[in-house]
XYZ file of N, CA, C and O in Angstrom:
644
model
N 45.354 157.146 34.035
C 46.127 156.287 33.162
C 46.500 157.074 31.905
O 45.701 157.827 31.382
N 47.693 156.871 31.437
C 48.196 157.571 30.257
C 48.489 156.557 29.154
O 49.002 155.478 29.423
N 48.160 156.904 27.921
C 48.480 156.051 26.775
C 49.995 155.894 26.695
O 50.727 156.885 26.747
N 50.471 154.659 26.572
C 51.912 154.407 26.482
C 52.352 154.140 25.044
O 53.214 154.829 24.515
N 51.768 153.114 24.402
C 52.126 152.820 23.016
C 51.089 151.896 22.391
O 50.260 151.332 23.076
N 51.184 151.744 21.098
C 50.368 150.795 20.336
C 51.337 149.895 19.596
O 52.337 150.365 19.053
N 51.065 148.590 19.590
C 51.870 147.630 18.842
C 51.084 147.200 17.612
O 49.920 146.819 17.717
N 51.727 147.272 16.473
C 51.119 146.818 15.226
C 52.015 145.733 14.649
O 53.218 145.941 14.453
N 51.427 144.572 14.399
C 52.145 143.483 13.743
C 52.057 143.728 12.237
O 50.972 143.977 11.711
N 53.197 143.682 11.574
C 53.254 143.976 10.141
C 53.980 142.857 9.400
O 54.718 142.071 9.997
N 53.787 142.809 8.095
C 54.450 141.792 7.278
C 55.828 142.234 6.803
O 56.644 141.401 6.424
N 56.109 143.540 6.843
C 57.392 144.058 6.359
C 57.743 145.323 7.134
O 57.054 146.340 6.998
N 58.795 145.265 7.932
C 59.207 146.407 8.761
C 59.578 147.606 7.896
O 59.195 148.736 8.191
N 60.309 147.385 6.814
C 60.735 148.518 5.984
C 59.546 149.227 5.339
O 59.534 150.457 5.252
N 58.537 148.463 4.916
C 57.319 149.096 4.384
C 56.606 149.883 5.478
O 56.093 150.968 5.225
N 56.567 149.329 6.686
C 55.936 150.037 7.803
C 56.697 151.320 8.126
O 56.092 152.353 8.417
N 58.015 151.269 8.047
C 58.814 152.471 8.295
C 58.585 153.532 7.229
O 58.659 154.732 7.523
N 58.300 153.113 5.997
C 57.985 154.077 4.946
C 56.777 154.918 5.354
O 56.702 156.102 5.027
N 55.844 154.327 6.075
C 54.693 155.076 6.577
C 55.042 155.827 7.852
O 54.943 157.056 7.905
N 55.420 155.097 8.890
C 55.553 155.703 10.214
C 56.709 156.693 10.325
O 56.579 157.735 10.961
N 57.826 156.420 9.711
C 58.975 157.324 9.777
C 58.908 158.368 8.670
O 58.947 159.574 8.931
N 58.776 157.902 7.416
C 58.930 158.796 6.280
C 57.711 159.677 6.029
O 57.858 160.824 5.616
N 56.506 159.171 6.269
C 55.293 159.956 6.026
C 54.782 160.599 7.311
O 54.494 161.791 7.345
N 54.679 159.804 8.381
C 54.074 160.292 9.628
C 55.052 161.062 10.519
O 54.639 161.721 11.465
N 56.361 160.971 10.255
C 57.345 161.773 10.971
C 57.825 161.211 12.303
O 58.435 161.927 13.095
N 57.604 159.932 12.564
C 58.113 159.311 13.786
C 59.609 159.042 13.622
O 60.095 158.819 12.516
N 60.334 159.049 14.741
C 61.759 158.738 14.752
C 61.961 157.325 15.299
O 61.323 156.945 16.289
N 62.846 156.566 14.669
C 63.196 155.241 15.192
C 64.046 155.442 16.443
O 65.072 156.126 16.399
N 63.577 154.869 17.566
C 64.363 154.974 18.794
C 65.048 153.650 19.145
O 65.979 153.633 19.934
N 64.578 152.575 18.517
C 65.206 151.280 18.759
C 64.754 150.299 17.685
O 63.580 150.274 17.319
N 65.682 149.516 17.200
C 65.354 148.454 16.247
C 66.216 147.258 16.602
O 67.435 147.376 16.712
N 65.572 146.102 16.816
C 66.314 144.925 17.258
C 65.527 143.659 16.980
O 64.341 143.717 16.696
N 66.213 142.542 17.106
C 65.571 141.238 17.099
C 65.368 140.857 18.567
O 66.305 140.961 19.368
N 64.156 140.480 18.923
C 63.895 140.051 20.294
C 63.482 138.590 20.287
O 62.896 138.123 19.304
N 63.773 137.831 21.297
C 64.412 138.263 22.529
C 65.909 138.497 22.320
O 66.526 137.883 21.464
N 66.442 139.380 23.136
C 67.857 139.702 23.030
C 68.550 139.657 24.382
O 69.717 140.001 24.491
N 67.803 139.254 25.433
C 68.390 139.174 26.757
C 68.424 140.504 27.481
O 68.549 140.555 28.698
N 68.310 141.603 26.748
C 68.323 142.925 27.368
C 66.898 143.404 27.637
O 66.549 143.757 28.765
N 66.083 143.425 26.604
C 64.711 143.900 26.751
C 63.800 142.797 27.289
O 62.946 143.040 28.121
N 63.978 141.591 26.771
C 63.181 140.448 27.201
C 64.008 139.178 26.974
O 64.754 139.090 26.006
N 63.890 138.216 27.899
C 64.610 136.950 27.730
C 63.727 135.949 26.983
O 62.537 136.171 26.785
N 64.323 134.833 26.574
C 63.607 133.857 25.753
C 62.409 133.257 26.473
O 61.339 133.106 25.884
N 62.553 132.925 27.760
C 61.433 132.328 28.487
C 60.240 133.277 28.521
O 59.106 132.880 28.259
N 60.491 134.540 28.825
C 59.409 135.524 28.883
C 58.780 135.713 27.503
O 57.557 135.759 27.365
N 59.606 135.790 26.468
C 59.089 135.945 25.099
C 58.210 134.751 24.737
O 57.108 134.925 24.199
N 58.681 133.545 25.047
C 57.896 132.337 24.760
C 56.579 132.351 25.537
O 55.529 131.968 25.008
N 56.620 132.810 26.790
C 55.398 132.871 27.605
C 54.419 133.905 27.052
O 53.209 133.676 27.027
N 54.927 135.038 26.592
C 54.063 136.086 26.032
C 53.412 135.607 24.737
O 52.201 135.731 24.546
N 54.216 135.053 23.837
C 53.740 134.661 22.520
C 53.066 133.282 22.556
O 52.261 132.957 21.695
N 53.416 132.496 23.570
C 52.903 131.133 23.735
C 53.369 130.200 22.633
O 52.630 129.338 22.163
N 54.615 130.427 22.218
C 55.271 129.593 21.209
C 56.726 129.437 21.633
O 57.371 130.420 22.012
N 57.246 128.207 21.551
C 58.649 127.965 21.893
C 59.552 128.624 20.861
O 59.295 128.582 19.665
N 60.615 129.234 21.347
C 61.619 129.919 20.522
C 61.038 131.086 19.727
O 61.465 131.377 18.607
N 60.070 131.788 20.313
C 59.464 132.953 19.657
C 60.533 134.017 19.392
O 61.456 134.202 20.179
N 60.372 134.695 18.276
C 61.329 135.730 17.890
C 60.632 136.762 17.010
O 59.868 136.409 16.109
N 60.900 138.044 17.278
C 60.317 139.150 16.522
C 61.417 140.067 16.023
O 62.455 140.229 16.666
N 61.153 140.722 14.908
C 61.899 141.909 14.509
C 61.079 143.069 15.035
O 59.910 143.210 14.699
N 61.655 143.869 15.918
C 60.908 144.911 16.606
C 61.527 146.289 16.358
O 62.751 146.433 16.363
N 60.666 147.261 16.129
C 61.105 148.646 15.979
C 60.219 149.528 16.844
O 58.991 149.448 16.761
N 60.839 150.337 17.689
C 60.114 151.324 18.487
C 60.321 152.684 17.848
O 61.433 153.042 17.464
N 59.224 153.433 17.743
C 59.266 154.768 17.152
C 58.579 155.750 18.087
O 57.675 155.366 18.837
N 58.973 157.012 18.014
C 58.335 158.046 18.812
C 58.271 159.332 17.994
O 59.191 159.625 17.216
N 57.171 160.086 18.175
C 57.087 161.374 17.476
C 57.450 162.504 18.436
O 57.724 162.267 19.620
N 57.449 163.724 17.924
C 57.859 164.882 18.719
C 56.967 165.123 19.932
O 57.408 165.688 20.933
N 55.709 164.678 19.858
C 54.778 164.860 20.973
C 54.896 163.749 22.018
O 54.188 163.756 23.013
N 55.750 162.749 21.767
C 55.950 161.667 22.720
C 55.083 160.445 22.492
O 55.112 159.509 23.291
N 54.308 160.417 21.403
C 53.513 159.237 21.085
C 54.456 158.140 20.607
O 55.299 158.373 19.741
N 54.322 156.949 21.189
C 55.212 155.851 20.844
C 54.445 154.750 20.125
O 53.322 154.422 20.484
N 55.073 154.185 19.100
C 54.536 153.072 18.334
C 55.552 151.941 18.371
O 56.760 152.188 18.325
N 55.045 150.717 18.449
C 55.882 149.525 18.364
C 55.451 148.777 17.108
O 54.284 148.417 16.963
N 56.383 148.563 16.205
C 56.106 147.873 14.950
C 56.876 146.553 14.998
O 58.103 146.554 15.122
N 56.154 145.439 14.919
C 56.774 144.121 15.006
C 56.474 143.288 13.771
O 55.383 143.363 13.219
N 57.460 142.457 13.411
C 57.267 141.413 12.411
C 57.715 140.122 13.062
O 58.832 140.020 13.559
N 56.820 139.156 13.094
C 57.169 137.892 13.718
C 58.115 137.094 12.822
O 57.957 137.071 11.602
N 59.122 136.503 13.436
C 60.031 135.583 12.755
C 59.596 134.153 13.098
O 59.436 133.319 12.234
N 59.403 133.907 14.402
C 58.846 132.650 14.906
C 57.802 133.023 15.942
O 58.130 133.754 16.872
N 56.578 132.636 15.767
C 56.017 131.715 14.791
C 55.932 132.357 13.407
O 56.066 133.564 13.253
N 55.649 131.512 12.415
C 55.510 131.973 11.042
C 54.374 132.996 10.962
O 53.313 132.814 11.535
N 54.624 134.061 10.250
C 53.633 135.125 10.086
C 52.455 134.653 9.246
O 52.637 134.033 8.201
N 51.267 134.960 9.713
C 50.039 134.724 8.958
C 49.393 136.092 8.745
O 49.035 136.759 9.716
N 49.299 136.522 7.516
C 48.699 137.814 7.214
C 47.180 137.683 7.312
O 46.588 136.795 6.691
N 46.565 138.542 8.102
C 45.112 138.534 8.259
C 44.478 139.038 6.968
O 44.825 140.121 6.493
N 43.558 138.257 6.392
C 42.885 138.728 5.175
C 42.136 140.033 5.449
O 41.574 140.216 6.529
N 42.146 140.917 4.501
C 41.500 142.226 4.664
C 40.031 142.078 5.052
O 39.509 142.880 5.818
N 39.378 141.042 4.562
C 37.965 140.822 4.880
C 37.752 140.545 6.364
O 36.645 140.688 6.867
N 38.815 140.171 7.082
C 38.724 139.883 8.514
C 39.059 141.107 9.365
O 39.073 141.012 10.588
N 39.364 142.225 8.743
C 39.769 143.427 9.470
C 38.653 144.464 9.589
O 38.904 145.581 10.000
N 37.434 144.108 9.234
C 36.341 145.071 9.210
C 35.739 145.355 10.576
O 36.061 144.733 11.584
N 34.819 146.289 10.571
C 34.137 146.700 11.794
C 33.155 145.655 12.303
O 32.613 145.795 13.387
N 32.949 144.604 11.523
C 32.038 143.545 11.964
C 32.773 142.451 12.736
O 32.237 141.378 12.958
N 33.991 142.714 13.164
C 34.802 141.766 13.933
C 35.191 142.403 15.269
O 35.322 143.620 15.354
N 35.417 141.562 16.263
C 35.902 142.091 17.525
C 37.373 142.453 17.397
O 38.052 142.032 16.457
N 37.865 143.217 18.329
C 39.267 143.609 18.334
C 39.412 145.090 18.032
O 38.445 145.794 17.759
N 40.616 145.549 18.093
C 40.905 146.954 17.816
C 40.837 147.155 16.308
O 41.502 146.453 15.550
N 40.034 148.081 15.861
C 39.799 148.277 14.429
C 40.506 149.484 13.856
O 40.626 149.606 12.641
N 40.885 150.417 14.675
C 41.587 151.573 14.127
C 42.457 152.191 15.202
O 42.185 152.062 16.392
N 43.498 152.836 14.754
C 44.370 153.621 15.613
C 44.091 155.067 15.275
O 44.214 155.463 14.114
N 43.666 155.856 16.249
C 43.342 157.256 16.015
C 44.415 158.181 16.549
O 44.830 158.057 17.697
N 44.854 159.102 15.704
C 45.869 160.078 16.086
C 45.348 161.484 15.792
O 44.764 161.721 14.735
N 45.577 162.393 16.717
C 45.154 163.779 16.519
C 46.257 164.566 15.813
O 47.433 164.452 16.171
N 45.859 165.331 14.806
C 46.797 166.117 14.009
C 46.270 167.538 13.843
O 45.113 167.818 14.113
N 47.122 168.409 13.357
C 46.736 169.740 12.909
C 46.771 169.732 11.388
O 47.550 168.982 10.794
N 45.955 170.552 10.754
C 45.899 170.696 9.296
C 45.548 169.374 8.608
O 46.329 168.801 7.849
N 44.354 168.902 8.890
C 43.871 167.617 8.386
C 43.902 167.532 6.862
O 44.195 166.481 6.297
N 43.635 168.643 6.184
C 43.654 168.626 4.714
C 45.058 168.332 4.185
O 45.225 167.576 3.227
N 46.062 168.900 4.825
C 47.453 168.619 4.461
C 47.752 167.125 4.637
O 48.349 166.497 3.759
N 47.337 166.568 5.776
C 47.583 165.151 6.054
C 46.861 164.254 5.056
O 47.413 163.251 4.600
N 45.638 164.612 4.701
C 44.891 163.818 3.720
C 45.646 163.759 2.399
O 45.839 162.683 1.825
N 46.098 164.899 1.920
C 46.840 164.945 0.656
C 48.173 164.209 0.766
O 48.577 163.498 -0.161
N 48.857 164.358 1.898
C 50.149 163.704 2.107
C 50.002 162.183 2.100
O 50.791 161.473 1.461
N 48.996 161.668 2.794
C 48.765 160.223 2.861
C 48.413 159.679 1.471
O 48.939 158.659 1.033
N 47.541 160.368 0.760
C 47.148 159.907 -0.585
C 48.324 160.013 -1.567
O 48.520 159.125 -2.386
N 49.110 161.079 -1.463
C 50.267 161.241 -2.346
C 51.304 160.147 -2.105
O 52.030 159.757 -3.027
N 51.361 159.628 -0.879
C 52.295 158.547 -0.554
C 51.770 157.189 -1.019
O 52.460 156.177 -0.876
N 50.551 157.167 -1.561
C 50.020 155.945 -2.147
C 49.154 155.102 -1.234
O 48.796 153.976 -1.589
N 48.781 155.622 -0.076
C 47.935 154.855 0.839
C 46.468 155.045 0.489
O 46.035 156.142 0.131
N 45.710 153.968 0.591
C 44.275 153.983 0.288
C 43.511 154.592 1.456
O 43.694 154.194 2.602
N 42.650 155.558 1.148
C 41.796 156.136 2.181
C 40.432 155.453 2.146
O 39.991 154.975 1.099
N 39.783 155.411 3.296
C 38.476 154.764 3.418
C 37.408 155.560 2.653
O 36.453 154.979 2.162
N 37.566 156.882 2.609
C 36.669 157.749 1.843
C 37.524 158.615 0.921
O 38.734 158.719 1.108
N 36.884 159.208 -0.038
C 37.586 160.078 -0.988
C 37.664 161.517 -0.490
O 38.001 162.414 -1.258
N 37.370 161.732 0.773
C 37.302 163.087 1.324
C 37.538 163.051 2.829
O 37.442 162.013 3.471
N 37.845 164.233 3.363
C 37.898 164.433 4.815
C 36.469 164.703 5.252
O 35.774 165.511 4.646
N 36.010 164.013 6.290
C 34.618 164.148 6.714
C 34.506 164.853 8.060
O 35.452 164.877 8.845
N 33.335 165.477 8.245
C 33.048 166.165 9.503
C 32.648 165.158 10.558
O 31.824 164.280 10.310
N 33.227 165.293 11.740
C 32.899 164.433 12.880
C 32.030 165.240 13.848
O 32.415 165.513 14.987
N 30.884 165.668 13.353
C 29.972 166.471 14.170
C 30.639 167.753 14.622
O 31.404 168.366 13.878
N 30.381 168.139 15.866
C 30.971 169.370 16.403
C 32.415 169.158 16.847
O 33.107 170.118 17.171
N 32.871 167.885 16.841
C 34.187 167.592 17.391
C 35.343 167.965 16.475
O 36.414 168.305 16.932
N 35.156 167.854 15.157
C 36.247 168.179 14.249
C 36.084 167.508 12.909
O 34.973 167.242 12.459
N 37.218 167.223 12.258
C 37.226 166.599 10.934
C 38.199 165.434 10.946
O 39.173 165.442 11.707
N 37.948 164.453 10.059
C 38.715 163.221 10.137
C 38.752 162.486 8.804
O 37.977 162.776 7.897
N 39.654 161.516 8.715
C 39.653 160.521 7.644
C 40.388 159.288 8.141
O 41.136 159.328 9.113
N 40.121 158.177 7.467
C 40.750 156.894 7.771
C 41.535 156.429 6.555
O 41.134 156.675 5.415
N 42.655 155.744 6.802
C 43.405 155.141 5.703
C 43.964 153.797 6.147
O 44.007 153.489 7.329
N 44.357 152.997 5.153
C 44.886 151.660 5.392
C 46.404 151.666 5.279
O 46.955 152.228 4.327
N 47.084 150.991 6.227
C 48.514 150.781 6.054
C 48.733 149.626 5.072
O 47.768 149.103 4.505
N 49.968 149.210 4.873
C 50.278 148.181 3.874
C 49.670 146.827 4.204
O 49.510 145.989 3.322
N 49.298 146.600 5.474
C 48.707 145.324 5.868
C 47.205 145.413 6.083
O 46.587 144.468 6.573
N 46.604 146.540 5.725
C 45.157 146.692 5.840
C 44.668 147.210 7.176
O 43.460 147.265 7.407
N 45.591 147.591 8.068
C 45.175 148.166 9.345
C 44.670 149.585 9.135
O 45.255 150.346 8.363
N 43.581 149.932 9.828
C 43.002 151.271 9.687
C 43.650 152.249 10.657
O 43.780 151.969 11.849
N 44.026 153.399 10.133
C 44.573 154.487 10.937
C 43.685 155.693 10.690
O 43.378 156.035 9.546
N 43.246 156.319 11.764
C 42.386 157.495 11.661
C 43.175 158.719 12.079
O 43.816 158.726 13.133
N 43.149 159.740 11.240
C 43.718 161.032 11.607
C 42.550 161.968 11.860
O 41.564 161.976 11.121
N 42.662 162.744 12.925
C 41.564 163.562 13.419
C 42.092 164.937 13.782
O 43.120 165.059 14.458
N 41.385 165.974 13.332
C 41.708 167.349 13.728
C 40.549 167.873 14.545
O 39.417 167.970 14.055
N 40.829 168.203 15.797
C 39.797 168.699 16.702
C 39.392 170.119 16.332
O 40.232 170.950 16.002
N 38.099 170.375 16.397
C 37.587 171.721 16.171
C 38.115 172.633 17.275
O 38.095 172.261 18.448
N 38.584 173.827 16.924
C 39.119 174.727 17.959
C 38.055 175.164 18.967
O 38.394 175.594 20.066
N 36.777 175.033 18.603
C 35.702 175.453 19.497
C 35.327 174.399 20.532
O 34.603 174.686 21.473
N 35.810 173.177 20.356
C 35.382 172.082 21.224
C 36.314 171.952 22.418
O 37.534 171.846 22.260
N 35.724 171.977 23.576
C 36.435 171.694 24.812
C 35.880 170.384 25.341
O 34.696 170.298 25.664
N 36.710 169.371 25.382
C 36.254 168.078 25.864
C 36.197 168.096 27.386
O 37.179 168.360 28.053
N 35.005 167.864 27.900
C 34.788 167.838 29.342
C 34.261 166.474 29.716
O 33.633 165.783 28.917
N 34.511 166.100 30.960
C 33.976 164.832 31.440
C 32.457 164.886 31.441
O 31.856 165.845 31.897
N 31.867 163.848 30.864
C 30.412 163.761 30.784
C 29.905 162.776 31.830
O 30.600 161.819 32.143
N 28.678 162.996 32.355
C 28.140 162.037 33.318
C 27.921 160.682 32.657
O 27.590 160.608 31.476
N 28.144 159.633 33.440
C 27.946 158.270 32.942
C 26.462 157.974 32.919
O 25.726 158.251 33.884
N 25.984 157.434 31.804
C 24.571 157.074 31.689
C 24.359 155.691 32.286
O 25.100 154.768 31.999
N 23.324 155.544 33.088
C 23.008 154.233 33.674
C 22.021 153.492 32.833
O 21.173 153.978 32.214
């Protein structure tokens, strides 16, 4: 199985693009209001969202390595912003999006210079695997950037019973 994309629901598409396009270097490959009859019809959209007359502002982005992101803002139903206190590691659900990068120190400075809050004031060592840091997007979602140690070769490990 291959990773296809991650969807992040946001409160403001343009603010999200300031991060994903302008800072992270993704290219917008599609921006539209859905349903539009081409990508998805109204019945399917309503069935997916489980709300009659569901509608999203959707933007698909891709980087040079082929990683794809879907950034959505709901129009119908009304958007409810999740309080930051509900986004912690003490809750179920996906808590962070991890992306592998080169030159982690450059990325740390770039993210902080763009005004995003980092979880720590430094890049931390992830054991023998590499170095990393986490930061929050405009809606409080955690994004982890990770630089793999050049000495680490990831091999399949036996499953523990």
